[in-house]
CSV table of C-alpha atoms and ligand atoms in Angstrom, one decimal:
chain,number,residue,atom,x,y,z
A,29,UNK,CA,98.8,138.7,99.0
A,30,UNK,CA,96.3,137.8,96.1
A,31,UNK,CA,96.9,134.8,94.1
A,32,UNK,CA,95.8,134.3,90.7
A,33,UNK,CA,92.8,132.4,90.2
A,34,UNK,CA,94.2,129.7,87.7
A,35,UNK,CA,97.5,128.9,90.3
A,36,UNK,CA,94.7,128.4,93.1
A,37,UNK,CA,92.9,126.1,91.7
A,38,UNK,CA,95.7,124.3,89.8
A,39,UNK,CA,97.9,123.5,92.6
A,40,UNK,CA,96.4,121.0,95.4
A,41,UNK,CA,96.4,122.9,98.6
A,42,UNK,CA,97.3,119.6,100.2
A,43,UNK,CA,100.1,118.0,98.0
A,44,UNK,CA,103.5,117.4,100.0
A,45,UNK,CA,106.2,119.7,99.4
A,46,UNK,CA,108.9,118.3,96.6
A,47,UNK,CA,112.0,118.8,98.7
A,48,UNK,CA,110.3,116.5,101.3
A,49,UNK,CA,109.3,113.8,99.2
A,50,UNK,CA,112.6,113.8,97.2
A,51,UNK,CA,114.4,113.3,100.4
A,52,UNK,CA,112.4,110.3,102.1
A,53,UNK,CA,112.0,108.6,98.9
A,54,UNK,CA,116.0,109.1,99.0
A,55,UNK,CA,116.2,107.6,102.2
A,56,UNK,CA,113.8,104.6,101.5
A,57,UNK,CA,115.3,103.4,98.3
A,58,UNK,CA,119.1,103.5,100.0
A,59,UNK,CA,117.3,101.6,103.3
A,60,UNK,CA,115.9,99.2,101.5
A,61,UNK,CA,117.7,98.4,98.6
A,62,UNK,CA,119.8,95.4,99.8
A,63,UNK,CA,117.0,93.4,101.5
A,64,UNK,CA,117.5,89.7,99.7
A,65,UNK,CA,114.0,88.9,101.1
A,66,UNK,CA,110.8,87.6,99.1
A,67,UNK,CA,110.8,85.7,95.8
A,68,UNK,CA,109.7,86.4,92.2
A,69,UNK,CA,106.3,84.8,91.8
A,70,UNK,CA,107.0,81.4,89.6
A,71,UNK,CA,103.6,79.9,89.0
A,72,UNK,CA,103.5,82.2,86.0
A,73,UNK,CA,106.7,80.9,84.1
A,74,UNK,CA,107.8,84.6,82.1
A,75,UNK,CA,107.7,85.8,86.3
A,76,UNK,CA,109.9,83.4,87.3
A,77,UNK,CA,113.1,85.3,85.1
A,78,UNK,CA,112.3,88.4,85.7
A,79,UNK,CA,115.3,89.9,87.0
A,80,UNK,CA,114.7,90.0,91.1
A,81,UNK,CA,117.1,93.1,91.8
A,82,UNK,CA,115.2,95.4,89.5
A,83,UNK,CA,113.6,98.3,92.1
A,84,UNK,CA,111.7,101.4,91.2
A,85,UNK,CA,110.2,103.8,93.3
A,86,UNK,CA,107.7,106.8,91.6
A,87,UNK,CA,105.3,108.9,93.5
A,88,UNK,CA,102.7,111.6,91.2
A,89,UNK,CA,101.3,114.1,93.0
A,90,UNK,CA,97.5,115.5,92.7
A,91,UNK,CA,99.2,118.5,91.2
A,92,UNK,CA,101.5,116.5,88.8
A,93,UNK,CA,105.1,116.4,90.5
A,94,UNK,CA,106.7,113.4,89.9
A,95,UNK,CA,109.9,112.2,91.9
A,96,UNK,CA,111.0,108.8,90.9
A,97,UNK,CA,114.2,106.9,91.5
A,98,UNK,CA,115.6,103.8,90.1
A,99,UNK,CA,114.3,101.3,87.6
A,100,UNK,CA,111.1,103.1,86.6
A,101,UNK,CA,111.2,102.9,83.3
A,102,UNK,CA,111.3,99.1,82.8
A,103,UNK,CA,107.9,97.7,81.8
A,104,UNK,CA,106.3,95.1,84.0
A,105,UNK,CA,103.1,93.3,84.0
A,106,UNK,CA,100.4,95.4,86.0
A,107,UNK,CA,98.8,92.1,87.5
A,108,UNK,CA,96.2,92.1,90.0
A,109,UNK,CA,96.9,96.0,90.1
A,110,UNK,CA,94.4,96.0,87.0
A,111,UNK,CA,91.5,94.5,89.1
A,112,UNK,CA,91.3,98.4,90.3
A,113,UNK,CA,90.6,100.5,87.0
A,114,UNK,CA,88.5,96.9,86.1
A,115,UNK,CA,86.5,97.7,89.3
A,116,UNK,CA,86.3,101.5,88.5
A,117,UNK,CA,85.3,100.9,84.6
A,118,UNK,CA,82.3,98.2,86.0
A,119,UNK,CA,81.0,100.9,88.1
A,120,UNK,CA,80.7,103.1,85.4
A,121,UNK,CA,79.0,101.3,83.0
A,122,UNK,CA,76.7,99.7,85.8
A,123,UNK,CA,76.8,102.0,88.9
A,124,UNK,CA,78.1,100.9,92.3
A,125,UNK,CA,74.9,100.0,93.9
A,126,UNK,CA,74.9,96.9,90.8
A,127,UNK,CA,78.5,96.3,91.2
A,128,UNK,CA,78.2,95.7,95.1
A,129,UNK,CA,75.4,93.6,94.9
A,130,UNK,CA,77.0,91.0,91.8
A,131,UNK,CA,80.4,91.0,93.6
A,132,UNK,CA,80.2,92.2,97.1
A,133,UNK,CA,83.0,94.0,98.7
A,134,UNK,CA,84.1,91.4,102.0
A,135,UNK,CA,87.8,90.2,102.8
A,136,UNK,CA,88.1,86.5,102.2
A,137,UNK,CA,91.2,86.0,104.7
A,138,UNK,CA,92.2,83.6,102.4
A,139,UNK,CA,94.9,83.6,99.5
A,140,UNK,CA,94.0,85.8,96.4
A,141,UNK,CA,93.5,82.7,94.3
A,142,UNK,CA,91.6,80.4,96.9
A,143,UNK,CA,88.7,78.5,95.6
A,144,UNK,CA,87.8,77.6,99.4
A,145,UNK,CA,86.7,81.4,99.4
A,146,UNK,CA,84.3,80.9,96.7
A,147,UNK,CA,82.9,78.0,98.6
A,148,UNK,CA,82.6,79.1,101.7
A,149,UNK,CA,81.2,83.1,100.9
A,150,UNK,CA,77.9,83.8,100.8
A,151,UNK,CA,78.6,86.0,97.8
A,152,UNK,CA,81.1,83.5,96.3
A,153,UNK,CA,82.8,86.5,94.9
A,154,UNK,CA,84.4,88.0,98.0
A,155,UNK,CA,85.1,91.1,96.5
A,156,UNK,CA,86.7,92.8,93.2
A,157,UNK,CA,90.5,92.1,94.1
A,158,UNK,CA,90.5,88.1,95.1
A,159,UNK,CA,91.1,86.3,91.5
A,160,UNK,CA,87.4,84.7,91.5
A,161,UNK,CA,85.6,88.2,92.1
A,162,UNK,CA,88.4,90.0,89.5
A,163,UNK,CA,87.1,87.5,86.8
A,164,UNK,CA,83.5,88.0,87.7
A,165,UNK,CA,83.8,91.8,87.9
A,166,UNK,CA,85.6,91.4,84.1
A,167,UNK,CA,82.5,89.4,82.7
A,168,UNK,CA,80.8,92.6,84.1
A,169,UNK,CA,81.7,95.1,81.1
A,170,UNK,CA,79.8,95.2,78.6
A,171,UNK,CA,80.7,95.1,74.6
A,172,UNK,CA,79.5,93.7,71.3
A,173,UNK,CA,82.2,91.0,71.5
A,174,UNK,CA,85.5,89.7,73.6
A,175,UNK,CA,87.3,91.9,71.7
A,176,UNK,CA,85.3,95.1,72.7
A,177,UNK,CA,85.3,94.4,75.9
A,178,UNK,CA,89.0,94.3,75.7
A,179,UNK,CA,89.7,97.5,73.9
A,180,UNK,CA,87.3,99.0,76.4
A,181,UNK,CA,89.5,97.7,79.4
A,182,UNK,CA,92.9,98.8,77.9
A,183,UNK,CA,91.6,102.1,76.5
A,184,UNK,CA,90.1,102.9,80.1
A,185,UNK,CA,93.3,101.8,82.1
A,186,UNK,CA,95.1,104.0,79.3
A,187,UNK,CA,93.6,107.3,79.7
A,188,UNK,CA,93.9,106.3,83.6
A,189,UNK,CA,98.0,106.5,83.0
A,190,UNK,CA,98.0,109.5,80.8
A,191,UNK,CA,99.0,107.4,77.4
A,192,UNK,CA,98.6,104.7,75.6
A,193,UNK,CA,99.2,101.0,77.3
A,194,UNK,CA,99.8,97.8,75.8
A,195,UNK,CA,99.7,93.9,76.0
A,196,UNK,CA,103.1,92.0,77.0
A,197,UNK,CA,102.2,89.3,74.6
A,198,UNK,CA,104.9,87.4,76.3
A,199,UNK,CA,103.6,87.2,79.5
A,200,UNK,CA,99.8,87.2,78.1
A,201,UNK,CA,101.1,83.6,76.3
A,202,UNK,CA,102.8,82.6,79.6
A,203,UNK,CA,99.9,82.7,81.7
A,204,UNK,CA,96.8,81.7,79.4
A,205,UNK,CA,99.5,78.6,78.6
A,206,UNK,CA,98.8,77.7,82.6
A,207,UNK,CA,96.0,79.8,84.3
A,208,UNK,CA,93.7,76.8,85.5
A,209,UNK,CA,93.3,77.8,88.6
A,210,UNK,CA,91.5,80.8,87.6
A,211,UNK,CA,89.2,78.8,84.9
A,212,UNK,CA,88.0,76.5,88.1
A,213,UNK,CA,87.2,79.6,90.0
A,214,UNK,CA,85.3,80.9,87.1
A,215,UNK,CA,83.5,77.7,86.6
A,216,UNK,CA,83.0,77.0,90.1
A,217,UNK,CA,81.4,81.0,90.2
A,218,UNK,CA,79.3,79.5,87.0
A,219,UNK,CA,77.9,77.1,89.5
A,220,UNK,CA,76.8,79.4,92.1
A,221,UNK,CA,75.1,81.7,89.2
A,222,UNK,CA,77.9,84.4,90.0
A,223,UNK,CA,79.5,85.0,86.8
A,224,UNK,CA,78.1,87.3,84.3
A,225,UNK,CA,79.1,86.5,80.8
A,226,UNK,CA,81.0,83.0,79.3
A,227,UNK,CA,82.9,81.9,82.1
A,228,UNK,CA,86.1,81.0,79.9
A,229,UNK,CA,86.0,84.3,77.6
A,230,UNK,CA,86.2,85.9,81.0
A,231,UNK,CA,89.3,84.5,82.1
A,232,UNK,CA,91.1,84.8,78.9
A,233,UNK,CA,90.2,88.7,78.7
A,234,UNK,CA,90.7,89.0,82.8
A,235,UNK,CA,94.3,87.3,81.7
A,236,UNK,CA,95.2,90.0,78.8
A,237,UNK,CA,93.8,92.7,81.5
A,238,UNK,CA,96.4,91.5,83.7
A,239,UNK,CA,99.0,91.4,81.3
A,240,UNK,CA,99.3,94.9,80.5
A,241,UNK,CA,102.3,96.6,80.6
A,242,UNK,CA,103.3,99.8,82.7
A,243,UNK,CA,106.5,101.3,84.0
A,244,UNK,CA,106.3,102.7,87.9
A,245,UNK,CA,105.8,106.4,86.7
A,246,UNK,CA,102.8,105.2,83.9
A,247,UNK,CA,101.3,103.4,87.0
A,248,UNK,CA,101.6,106.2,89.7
A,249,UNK,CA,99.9,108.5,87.4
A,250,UNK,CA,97.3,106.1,87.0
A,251,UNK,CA,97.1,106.1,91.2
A,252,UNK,CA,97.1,109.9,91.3
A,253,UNK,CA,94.2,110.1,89.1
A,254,UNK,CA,92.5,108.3,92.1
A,255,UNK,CA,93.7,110.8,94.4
A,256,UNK,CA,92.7,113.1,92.3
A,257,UNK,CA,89.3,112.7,92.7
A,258,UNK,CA,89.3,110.5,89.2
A,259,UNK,CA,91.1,113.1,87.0
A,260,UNK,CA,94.5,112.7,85.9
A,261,UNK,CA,96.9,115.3,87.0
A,262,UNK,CA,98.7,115.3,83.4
A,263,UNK,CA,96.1,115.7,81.1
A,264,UNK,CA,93.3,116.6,83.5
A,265,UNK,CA,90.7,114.3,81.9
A,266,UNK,CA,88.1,112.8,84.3
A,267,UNK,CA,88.7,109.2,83.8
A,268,UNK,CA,87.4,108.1,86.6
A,269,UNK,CA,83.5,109.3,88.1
A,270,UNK,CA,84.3,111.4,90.9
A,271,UNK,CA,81.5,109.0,93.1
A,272,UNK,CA,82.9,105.8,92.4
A,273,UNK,CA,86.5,107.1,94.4
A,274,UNK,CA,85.4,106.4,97.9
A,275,UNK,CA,83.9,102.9,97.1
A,276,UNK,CA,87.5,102.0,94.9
A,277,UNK,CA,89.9,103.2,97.5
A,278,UNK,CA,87.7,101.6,100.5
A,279,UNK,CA,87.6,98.1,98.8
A,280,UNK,CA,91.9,98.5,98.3
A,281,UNK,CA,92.2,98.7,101.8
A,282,UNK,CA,90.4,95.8,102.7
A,283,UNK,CA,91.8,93.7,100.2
A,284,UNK,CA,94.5,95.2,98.5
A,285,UNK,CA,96.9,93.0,99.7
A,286,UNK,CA,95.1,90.1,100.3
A,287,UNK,CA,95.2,88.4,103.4
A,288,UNK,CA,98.6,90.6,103.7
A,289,UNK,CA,95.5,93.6,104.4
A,290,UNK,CA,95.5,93.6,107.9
A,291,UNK,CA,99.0,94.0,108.9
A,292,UNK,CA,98.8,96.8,105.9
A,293,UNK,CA,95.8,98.3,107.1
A,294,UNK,CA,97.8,98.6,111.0
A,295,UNK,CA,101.3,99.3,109.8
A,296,UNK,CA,100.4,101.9,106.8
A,297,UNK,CA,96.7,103.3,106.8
A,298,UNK,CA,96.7,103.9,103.1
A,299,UNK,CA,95.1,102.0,99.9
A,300,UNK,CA,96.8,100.0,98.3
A,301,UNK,CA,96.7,97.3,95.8
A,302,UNK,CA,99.6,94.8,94.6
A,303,UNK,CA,100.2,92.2,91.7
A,304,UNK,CA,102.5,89.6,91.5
A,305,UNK,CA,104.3,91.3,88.7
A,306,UNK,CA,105.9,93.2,91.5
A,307,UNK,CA,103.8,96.5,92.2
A,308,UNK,CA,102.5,98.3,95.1
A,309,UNK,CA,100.5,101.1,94.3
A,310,UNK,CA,99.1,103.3,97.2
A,311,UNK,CA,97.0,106.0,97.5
A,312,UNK,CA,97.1,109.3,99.5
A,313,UNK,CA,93.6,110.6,99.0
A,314,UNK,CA,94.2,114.2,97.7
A,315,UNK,CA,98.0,114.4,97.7
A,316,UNK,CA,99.1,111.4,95.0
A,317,UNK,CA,100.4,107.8,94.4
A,318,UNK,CA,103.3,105.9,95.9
A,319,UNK,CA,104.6,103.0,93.2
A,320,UNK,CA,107.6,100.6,93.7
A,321,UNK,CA,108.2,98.2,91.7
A,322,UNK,CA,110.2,95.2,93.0
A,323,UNK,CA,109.2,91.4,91.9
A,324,UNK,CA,110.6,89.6,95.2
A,325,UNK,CA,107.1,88.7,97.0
A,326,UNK,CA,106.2,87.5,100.4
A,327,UNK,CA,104.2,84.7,101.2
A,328,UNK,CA,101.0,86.5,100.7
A,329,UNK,CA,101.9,87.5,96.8
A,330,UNK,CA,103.2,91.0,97.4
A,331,UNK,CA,106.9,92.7,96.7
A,332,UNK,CA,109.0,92.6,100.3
A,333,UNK,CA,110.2,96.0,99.2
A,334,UNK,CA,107.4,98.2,98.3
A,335,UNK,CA,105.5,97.1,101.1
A,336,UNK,CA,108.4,98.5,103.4
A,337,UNK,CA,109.3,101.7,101.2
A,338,UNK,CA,105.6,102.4,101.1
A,339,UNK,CA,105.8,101.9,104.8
A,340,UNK,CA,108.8,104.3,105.4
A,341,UNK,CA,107.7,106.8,103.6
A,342,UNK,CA,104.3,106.7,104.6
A,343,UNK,CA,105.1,107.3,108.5
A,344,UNK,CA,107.8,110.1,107.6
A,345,UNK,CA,105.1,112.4,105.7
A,346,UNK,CA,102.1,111.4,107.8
A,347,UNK,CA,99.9,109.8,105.0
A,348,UNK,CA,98.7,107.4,107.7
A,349,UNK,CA,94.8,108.0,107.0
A,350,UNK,CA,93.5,106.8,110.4
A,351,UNK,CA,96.4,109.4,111.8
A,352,UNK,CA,94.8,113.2,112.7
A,353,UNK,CA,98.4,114.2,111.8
A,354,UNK,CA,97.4,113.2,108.3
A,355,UNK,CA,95.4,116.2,107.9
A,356,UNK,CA,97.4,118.3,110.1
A,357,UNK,CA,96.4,117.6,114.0
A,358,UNK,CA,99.4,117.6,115.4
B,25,LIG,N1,97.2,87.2,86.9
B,25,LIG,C1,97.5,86.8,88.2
B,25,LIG,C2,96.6,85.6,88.6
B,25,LIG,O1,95.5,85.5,88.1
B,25,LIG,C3,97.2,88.0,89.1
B,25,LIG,C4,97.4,87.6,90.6
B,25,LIG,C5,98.0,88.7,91.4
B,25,LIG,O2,98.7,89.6,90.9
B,25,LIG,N2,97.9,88.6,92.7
B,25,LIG,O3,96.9,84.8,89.3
């Protein structure tokens, strides 16, 4: 039977079939639901009161089916989540060869926010997803002013999710009130020559950049654009250069979950990235995103639940990268 053209090349020959996904996400957000593990994170006070039962789960396929479930429609900080589309957007305007060599792309094994990393590195950065190589790989993108450079960072991560984003000036205040942990990185990288614009207006735009607000569905659209090859499956812009993919999705799963990337890495096989906001996002090159938003964190800074729905769901449709039964082996 002949197929039209325009369906062919519209629909993702690999994207998992909707009655599938509906069911296990089903069956993950009823599992899962109850677990009283993890805390909110608290060293950023508006985190702290974030109401710890909230749970969302949203998965966007390459070809734009969404399936969500829960709380996805309540906005949340994106977090360290950003440090992804912050990575993509430096790439762009510097190519990943420059990128690699001012950051680096190495796990530290340490915590996200360790300034024994920066010490103890030979690159001092670690890589775009600890705090000290997120604020360096901010003072990356280039603009006239601080204010440029922001507008450039939200209006990329926007076209990323398909529409316009915005500040939580609540939680922007909250954090700049107590971030100085992140300005000793970022002076401590101004020591070691490995920050690339004014160490301080780095931090405070790296801050906003992690204050952004998305809902679960905003966000998976955001990670199916980097199934997708860069484009989003809504409005089929190319947001993201096709080329830049591989070295993105590569660096999440080294150190997408900090030093939670291991176990990840062994229990999952997929991409991923967290914040302490609460969000997992993770990545099934070609098929789509998995969000779930939950804020209860483990010890390593990322939400108990979505580490275990991503899990569940992940080993029930074979998204398991390092499986042969991910592309069909049997
Ligand atoms: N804004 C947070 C910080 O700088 C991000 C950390 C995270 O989500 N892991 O500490």
């Amino acid at each position: 039977m002949s197929v039209p053209l325009l369906a062919q090349v519209s629909r993702s020959p690999v994207a998992p079939r909707r009655e599938l996904v509906q069911a296990v996400v089903k069956e993950a957000y009823e599992k899962f639901r109850t677990d009283p593990n993890g805390k909110n994170a608290d060293y950023i006070p508006y985190l702290a009161q974030v109401d710890s039962k909230l749970f969302g789960i949203a998965v966007v396929t390459t070809d734009n089916q969404v399936f969500t479930l829960g709380d996805v429609n309540y906005t949340f900080s994106i977090q360290s989540i950003s440090k992804v589309f912050t990575l993509a957007l430096a790439m762009e305007q510097l190519g990943p060869d420059k990128v690699f060599e001012k950051i680096g792309s190495e796990p530290t094994g340490r915590a996200f926010n360790s300034p024994l990393a920066v010490v103890d590195m030979a690159t001092h950065t670690g890589n775009p997803f600890v705090n000290a190589g997120a604020i360096a790989t901010t003072s990356l993108i280039s603009g006239r002013d601080a204010e440029d450079k922001w507008n450039k960072i939200l209006g990329f991560y926007s076209k990323a999710a398909g529409e316009k984003l915005a500040l939580i000036d609540e939680v922007y205040k909250s954090e700049a009130a107590t971030n100085t942990g992140n300005k000793a990185l970022a002076m401590l990288l101004a020591k070691y020559g490995r920050i690339y614009a004014d160490p301080f207006e780095s931090v405070d735009i790296y801050t906003k950049q992690c204050s952004v607000g998305v809902d679960a569905i905003q966000l998976a659209r955001m990670g199916a654009t980097l199934a997708n090859n860069g484009v989003n499956p809504a409005t089929g812009e190319q947001v993201i250069q096709r080329e830049d993919i591989p070295h993105v999705l590569s660096t999440m799963m080294m150190a997408g979950l900090y030093d939670g990337s291991g176990g990840w890495a062994w229990h999952v096989g997929l991409p991923a990235k967290s914040g302490v906001g609460g969000g997992i996002v993770a990545i099934v090159p070609g098929k789509g995103a998995i969000v779930v938003f939950a804020p209860p964190l483990d010890e390593a800074g990322n939400s108990v639940k979505a580490q275990e729905v991503i899990e569940y769901v992940a080993n029930k449709l074979d998204f398991n990268l390092y499986s042969p039964a991910s592309v069909g082996l049997k």
